[in-house]
PDB file of C-alpha atoms in Angstrom:
ATOM      1  CA  MET G   1       5.865  59.243   8.634  1.00  0.00           C
ATOM      2  CA  ARG G   2       5.686  62.143   5.250  1.00  0.00           C
ATOM      3  CA  PHE G   3       3.725  60.981   2.075  1.00  0.00           C
ATOM      4  CA  ILE G   4       4.921  62.173  -0.830  1.00  0.00           C
ATOM      5  CA  GLU G   5       3.046  62.532  -3.535  1.00  0.00           C
ATOM      6  CA  THR G   6       3.899  61.139  -7.281  1.00  0.00           C
ATOM      7  CA  PRO G   7       2.787  61.978 -10.935  1.00  0.00           C
ATOM      8  CA  LEU G   8       0.495  59.500 -10.377  1.00  0.00           C
ATOM      9  CA  PRO G   9      -3.059  60.291  -8.773  1.00  0.00           C
ATOM     10  CA  GLU G  10      -3.019  58.259  -5.406  1.00  0.00           C
ATOM     11  CA  VAL G  11       0.069  56.170  -5.482  1.00  0.00           C
ATOM     12  CA  LEU G  12       2.213  57.749  -2.924  1.00  0.00           C
ATOM     13  CA  ILE G  13       5.907  57.183  -1.434  1.00  0.00           C
ATOM     14  CA  LEU G  14       5.922  56.323   1.971  1.00  0.00           C
ATOM     15  CA  GLU G  15       8.979  58.062   4.137  1.00  0.00           C
ATOM     16  CA  PRO G  16       9.561  56.594   7.523  1.00  0.00           C
ATOM     17  CA  ARG G  17      10.532  58.666  10.549  1.00  0.00           C
ATOM     18  CA  LEU G  18      14.387  56.733  11.872  1.00  0.00           C
ATOM     19  CA  HIS G  19      15.303  56.963  15.108  1.00  0.00           C
ATOM     20  CA  GLY G  20      18.910  55.860  15.597  1.00  0.00           C
ATOM     21  CA  ASP G  21      21.399  55.657  17.727  1.00  0.00           C
ATOM     22  CA  GLU G  22      24.570  53.593  18.383  1.00  0.00           C
ATOM     23  CA  ARG G  23      22.378  50.570  18.556  1.00  0.00           C
ATOM     24  CA  GLY G  24      20.473  50.741  15.510  1.00  0.00           C
ATOM     25  CA  PHE G  25      17.373  52.150  14.508  1.00  0.00           C
ATOM     26  CA  PHE G  26      13.299  51.904  15.114  1.00  0.00           C
ATOM     27  CA  MET G  27      10.816  52.861  12.599  1.00  0.00           C
ATOM     28  CA  GLU G  28       7.058  52.441  11.710  1.00  0.00           C
ATOM     29  CA  THR G  29       6.240  50.922   8.937  1.00  0.00           C
ATOM     30  CA  TYR G  30       2.547  50.892   9.391  1.00  0.00           C
ATOM     31  CA  ARG G  31       0.236  52.962  11.434  1.00  0.00           C
ATOM     32  CA  LYS G  32      -3.323  53.345   9.982  1.00  0.00           C
ATOM     33  CA  ASP G  33      -4.066  56.657  11.745  1.00  0.00           C
ATOM     34  CA  GLU G  34      -1.573  58.275   9.763  1.00  0.00           C
ATOM     35  CA  LEU G  35      -2.377  56.266   6.537  1.00  0.00           C
ATOM     36  CA  ALA G  36      -5.639  57.382   6.956  1.00  0.00           C
ATOM     37  CA  ARG G  37      -5.096  60.969   7.009  1.00  0.00           C
ATOM     38  CA  ALA G  38      -3.172  60.446   4.023  1.00  0.00           C
ATOM     39  CA  GLY G  39      -6.465  59.053   2.130  1.00  0.00           C
ATOM     40  CA  ILE G  40      -5.286  55.665   2.575  1.00  0.00           C
ATOM     41  CA  SER G  41      -8.363  54.043   4.612  1.00  0.00           C
ATOM     42  CA  ALA G  42      -7.438  50.593   3.016  1.00  0.00           C
ATOM     43  CA  GLU G  43      -8.070  47.484   5.316  1.00  0.00           C
ATOM     44  CA  PHE G  44      -4.937  44.907   4.997  1.00  0.00           C
ATOM     45  CA  VAL G  45      -5.623  41.375   4.602  1.00  0.00           C
ATOM     46  CA  GLN G  46      -2.942  39.666   3.458  1.00  0.00           C
ATOM     47  CA  ASP G  47       1.128  40.183   3.711  1.00  0.00           C
ATOM     48  CA  ASN G  48       3.920  39.131   1.263  1.00  0.00           C
ATOM     49  CA  HIS G  49       7.227  38.163   1.475  1.00  0.00           C
ATOM     50  CA  SER G  50       9.610  37.330  -1.917  1.00  0.00           C
ATOM     51  CA  SER G  51      13.195  37.096  -2.367  1.00  0.00           C
ATOM     52  CA  SER G  52      14.930  37.451  -5.708  1.00  0.00           C
ATOM     53  CA  SER G  53      18.283  37.789  -7.291  1.00  0.00           C
ATOM     54  CA  ARG G  54      19.779  40.560  -9.269  1.00  0.00           C
ATOM     55  CA  GLY G  55      17.619  40.776 -12.768  1.00  0.00           C
ATOM     56  CA  VAL G  56      14.607  39.121 -11.763  1.00  0.00           C
ATOM     57  CA  LEU G  57      11.356  40.982 -12.637  1.00  0.00           C
ATOM     58  CA  ARG G  58       8.118  40.633 -11.135  1.00  0.00           C
ATOM     59  CA  GLY G  59       5.094  42.089 -12.931  1.00  0.00           C
ATOM     60  CA  LEU G  60       3.389  43.626 -13.528  1.00  0.00           C
ATOM     61  CA  HIS G  61       0.472  42.146 -11.666  1.00  0.00           C
ATOM     62  CA  TYR G  62      -3.029  42.744 -11.335  1.00  0.00           C
ATOM     63  CA  GLN G  63      -6.044  41.259  -9.696  1.00  0.00           C
ATOM     64  CA  GLU G  64      -9.762  41.384 -11.410  1.00  0.00           C
ATOM     65  CA  PRO G  65     -12.318  41.628  -9.879  1.00  0.00           C
ATOM     66  CA  PHE G  66     -11.631  41.791  -6.535  1.00  0.00           C
ATOM     67  CA  PRO G  67      -8.441  44.185  -7.142  1.00  0.00           C
ATOM     68  CA  GLN G  68      -5.061  44.208  -4.529  1.00  0.00           C
ATOM     69  CA  GLY G  69      -3.782  47.602  -3.242  1.00  0.00           C
ATOM     70  CA  LYS G  70      -0.422  47.327  -2.138  1.00  0.00           C
ATOM     71  CA  LEU G  71       1.863  49.023   0.159  1.00  0.00           C
ATOM     72  CA  VAL G  72       5.547  47.789  -0.804  1.00  0.00           C
ATOM     73  CA  ARG G  73       8.698  47.781   0.787  1.00  0.00           C
ATOM     74  CA  CYS G  74      11.972  45.966   0.037  1.00  0.00           C
ATOM     75  CA  ILE G  75      13.655  45.058   3.349  1.00  0.00           C
ATOM     76  CA  ALA G  76      17.050  43.756   2.069  1.00  0.00           C
ATOM     77  CA  GLY G  77      18.653  44.899  -1.344  1.00  0.00           C
ATOM     78  CA  THR G  78      17.684  47.438  -3.744  1.00  0.00           C
ATOM     79  CA  ILE G  79      14.598  47.164  -6.479  1.00  0.00           C
ATOM     80  CA  PHE G  80      13.013  49.788  -8.997  1.00  0.00           C
ATOM     81  CA  ASP G  81       9.335  49.032  -8.021  1.00  0.00           C
ATOM     82  CA  VAL G  82       6.579  50.649 -10.785  1.00  0.00           C
ATOM     83  CA  ALA G  83       2.766  51.018 -10.448  1.00  0.00           C
ATOM     84  CA  VAL G  84       0.496  51.694 -13.696  1.00  0.00           C
ATOM     85  CA  ASP G  85      -3.022  52.727 -13.836  1.00  0.00           C
ATOM     86  CA  ILE G  86      -4.489  50.525 -15.415  1.00  0.00           C
ATOM     87  CA  ARG G  87      -8.220  51.516 -14.374  1.00  0.00           C
ATOM     88  CA  ARG G  88     -10.332  52.165 -17.540  1.00  0.00           C
ATOM     89  CA  SER G  89     -12.028  55.163 -18.237  1.00  0.00           C
ATOM     90  CA  SER G  90      -8.984  57.130 -15.688  1.00  0.00           C
ATOM     91  CA  PRO G  91      -7.304  60.184 -16.778  1.00  0.00           C
ATOM     92  CA  ALA G  92      -4.094  58.188 -16.024  1.00  0.00           C
ATOM     93  CA  PHE G  93      -4.417  55.297 -17.633  1.00  0.00           C
ATOM     94  CA  GLY G  94      -1.355  53.844 -19.153  1.00  0.00           C
ATOM     95  CA  ARG G  95       0.723  55.832 -17.115  1.00  0.00           C
ATOM     96  CA  TRP G  96       3.409  54.777 -14.302  1.00  0.00           C
ATOM     97  CA  PHE G  97       5.459  55.786 -12.211  1.00  0.00           C
ATOM     98  CA  GLY G  98       8.945  54.083 -10.705  1.00  0.00           C
ATOM     99  CA  ALA G  99      11.175  54.526  -7.590  1.00  0.00           C
ATOM    100  CA  GLU G 100      14.291  52.688  -5.950  1.00  0.00           C
ATOM    101  CA  LEU G 101      12.907  50.858  -2.763  1.00  0.00           C
ATOM    102  CA  SER G 102      15.843  49.781  -0.924  1.00  0.00           C
ATOM    103  CA  ALA G 103      16.877  48.595   2.821  1.00  0.00           C
ATOM    104  CA  GLU G 104      19.037  51.629   2.894  1.00  0.00           C
ATOM    105  CA  ASN G 105      16.405  54.260   1.856  1.00  0.00           C
ATOM    106  CA  LYS G 106      13.740  52.367   3.929  1.00  0.00           C
ATOM    107  CA  LEU G 107      10.999  53.997   1.823  1.00  0.00           C
ATOM    108  CA  GLN G 108       7.718  52.238   1.101  1.00  0.00           C
ATOM    109  CA  MET G 109       5.166  52.479  -2.018  1.00  0.00           C
ATOM    110  CA  TRP G 110       1.461  52.597  -1.605  1.00  0.00           C
ATOM    111  CA  ILE G 111      -0.238  51.186  -4.684  1.00  0.00           C
ATOM    112  CA  PRO G 112      -4.147  51.290  -4.562  1.00  0.00           C
ATOM    113  CA  PRO G 113      -6.657  48.935  -6.284  1.00  0.00           C
ATOM    114  CA  GLY G 114      -6.777  49.267  -9.905  1.00  0.00           C
ATOM    115  CA  PHE G 115      -2.665  49.562 -10.806  1.00  0.00           C
ATOM    116  CA  ALA G 116      -0.836  46.901 -12.073  1.00  0.00           C
ATOM    117  CA  HIS G 117       2.405  46.275  -9.921  1.00  0.00           C
ATOM    118  CA  GLY G 118       5.562  45.083 -10.880  1.00  0.00           C
ATOM    119  CA  PHE G 119       9.525  45.214  -9.036  1.00  0.00           C
ATOM    120  CA  CYS G 120      12.908  44.192 -10.835  1.00  0.00           C
ATOM    121  CA  VAL G 121      15.834  43.161  -8.769  1.00  0.00           C
ATOM    122  CA  THR G 122      18.798  46.205  -8.924  1.00  0.00           C
ATOM    123  CA  SER G 123      20.716  44.740  -5.834  1.00  0.00           C
ATOM    124  CA  GLU G 124      22.388  40.544  -5.585  1.00  0.00           C
ATOM    125  CA  ARG G 125      19.462  39.723  -3.862  1.00  0.00           C
ATOM    126  CA  ALA G 126      16.047  41.391  -2.635  1.00  0.00           C
ATOM    127  CA  GLU G 127      13.579  40.682  -0.243  1.00  0.00           C
ATOM    128  CA  VAL G 128      10.522  42.448  -0.904  1.00  0.00           C
ATOM    129  CA  LEU G 129       7.010  42.838   1.870  1.00  0.00           C
ATOM    130  CA  TYR G 130       4.088  44.168   1.068  1.00  0.00           C
ATOM    131  CA  LYS G 131       0.744  44.213   2.697  1.00  0.00           C
ATOM    132  CA  CYS G 132      -2.008  43.438   0.348  1.00  0.00           C
ATOM    133  CA  THR G 133      -6.254  44.550   0.833  1.00  0.00           C
ATOM    134  CA  GLU G 134      -7.474  41.786  -1.022  1.00  0.00           C
ATOM    135  CA  VAL G 135      -6.328  37.691  -0.836  1.00  0.00           C
ATOM    136  CA  TRP G 136      -4.589  36.449  -3.401  1.00  0.00           C
ATOM    137  CA  ARG G 137      -6.807  34.695  -5.902  1.00  0.00           C
ATOM    138  CA  LYS G 138      -5.397  32.252  -8.631  1.00  0.00           C
ATOM    139  CA  GLU G 139      -8.705  32.553 -10.921  1.00  0.00           C
ATOM    140  CA  LEU G 140      -8.325  36.043 -10.694  1.00  0.00           C
ATOM    141  CA  ASP G 141      -4.619  36.851 -11.209  1.00  0.00           C
ATOM    142  CA  ARG G 142      -3.661  38.467 -14.227  1.00  0.00           C
ATOM    143  CA  SER G 143      -0.466  40.199 -16.178  1.00  0.00           C
ATOM    144  CA  ILE G 144       0.231  43.026 -18.285  1.00  0.00           C
ATOM    145  CA  LEU G 145       3.171  42.623 -20.499  1.00  0.00           C
ATOM    146  CA  TRP G 146       6.196  44.196 -18.575  1.00  0.00           C
ATOM    147  CA  ASN G 147       8.027  45.924 -21.780  1.00  0.00           C
ATOM    148  CA  ASP G 148       4.643  46.799 -23.204  1.00  0.00           C
ATOM    149  CA  ALA G 149       5.447  50.081 -25.724  1.00  0.00           C
ATOM    150  CA  ALA G 150       2.377  51.483 -25.127  1.00  0.00           C
ATOM    151  CA  ILE G 151       3.145  52.190 -21.486  1.00  0.00           C
ATOM    152  CA  GLY G 152       6.867  52.611 -21.941  1.00  0.00           C
ATOM    153  CA  ILE G 153       8.505  51.657 -18.488  1.00  0.00           C
ATOM    154  CA  GLU G 154      11.808  52.843 -18.834  1.00  0.00           C
ATOM    155  CA  TRP G 155      12.883  50.204 -16.993  1.00  0.00           C
ATOM    156  CA  PRO G 156      16.716  49.878 -15.686  1.00  0.00           C
ATOM    157  CA  LEU G 157      17.373  46.584 -17.038  1.00  0.00           C
ATOM    158  CA  ALA G 158      17.246  45.322 -20.388  1.00  0.00           C
ATOM    159  CA  ASP G 159      17.501  41.338 -20.339  1.00  0.00           C
ATOM    160  CA  PRO G 160      15.297  40.913 -17.350  1.00  0.00           C
ATOM    161  CA  ILE G 161      14.986  36.746 -15.827  1.00  0.00           C
ATOM    162  CA  LEU G 162      11.172  36.462 -16.200  1.00  0.00           C
ATOM    163  CA  SER G 163       8.507  33.578 -14.897  1.00  0.00           C
ATOM    164  CA  GLU G 164       6.786  32.006 -18.089  1.00  0.00           C
ATOM    165  CA  LYS G 165       3.689  33.556 -16.779  1.00  0.00           C
ATOM    166  CA  ASP G 166       5.205  37.083 -17.001  1.00  0.00           C
ATOM    167  CA  ALA G 167       7.030  36.714 -20.407  1.00  0.00           C
ATOM    168  CA  GLY G 168       3.669  35.584 -22.198  1.00  0.00           C
ATOM    169  CA  ALA G 169       1.530  38.443 -20.388  1.00  0.00           C
ATOM    170  CA  PRO G 170      -0.223  40.408 -23.191  1.00  0.00           C
ATOM    171  CA  THR G 171      -0.213  43.973 -23.540  1.00  0.00           C
ATOM    172  CA  LEU G 172      -2.536  46.555 -21.896  1.00  0.00           C
ATOM    173  CA  ALA G 173      -4.694  46.941 -24.982  1.00  0.00           C
ATOM    174  CA  ALA G 174      -5.092  43.024 -25.383  1.00  0.00           C
ATOM    175  CA  ALA G 175      -5.810  42.675 -22.011  1.00  0.00           C
ATOM    176  CA  LEU G 176      -9.180  41.017 -21.392  1.00  0.00           C
ATOM    177  CA  VAL G 177     -10.527  42.154 -17.865  1.00  0.00           C
ATOM    178  CA  LEU G 178      -9.409  45.811 -16.744  1.00  0.00           C
ATOM    179  CA  PRO G 179     -10.570  47.551 -13.806  1.00  0.00           C
ATOM    180  CA  ALA G 180     -13.089  49.883 -13.999  1.00  0.00           C
ATOM    181  CA  PHE G 181     -12.313  54.032 -12.791  1.00  0.00           C
TER     182      PHE G 181
END
């Protein structure tokens, strides 16, 4: 597996080694020892699977306390996946990074604890799998407004389909509970 650094410290793109022939392909999507060599010593405790149609935007989500690190991949279709550093006092506080993840490119994104996460679907449908380092707890679930001008994410769509929760999320400046750096 190849680990590609991003402009956000600790956020990585993972590119698997693909072994293919006329029958199809094989790839490792998770290997604890290789992740540890790249500085990811997380223990994953929950797997999630979402399915969404074109134009759906989910996020920006985080959990505090007990922040979740996420290893995200798209197994069908294409998404634009985003991480935002929301750790108070972090030198990268408020900065974001986004990348296209797709069934075709087979890339994954590591989003460490303390980052908000969101994605939008740019294909007709998309299925997303992600491993989490903490279990989801409804009472700790938090959101930041997807189009907060102070963050300035360059989403590849202008009028997304949002949940009521995501449409009414606070800005980063108005968020009451943020993780520490």
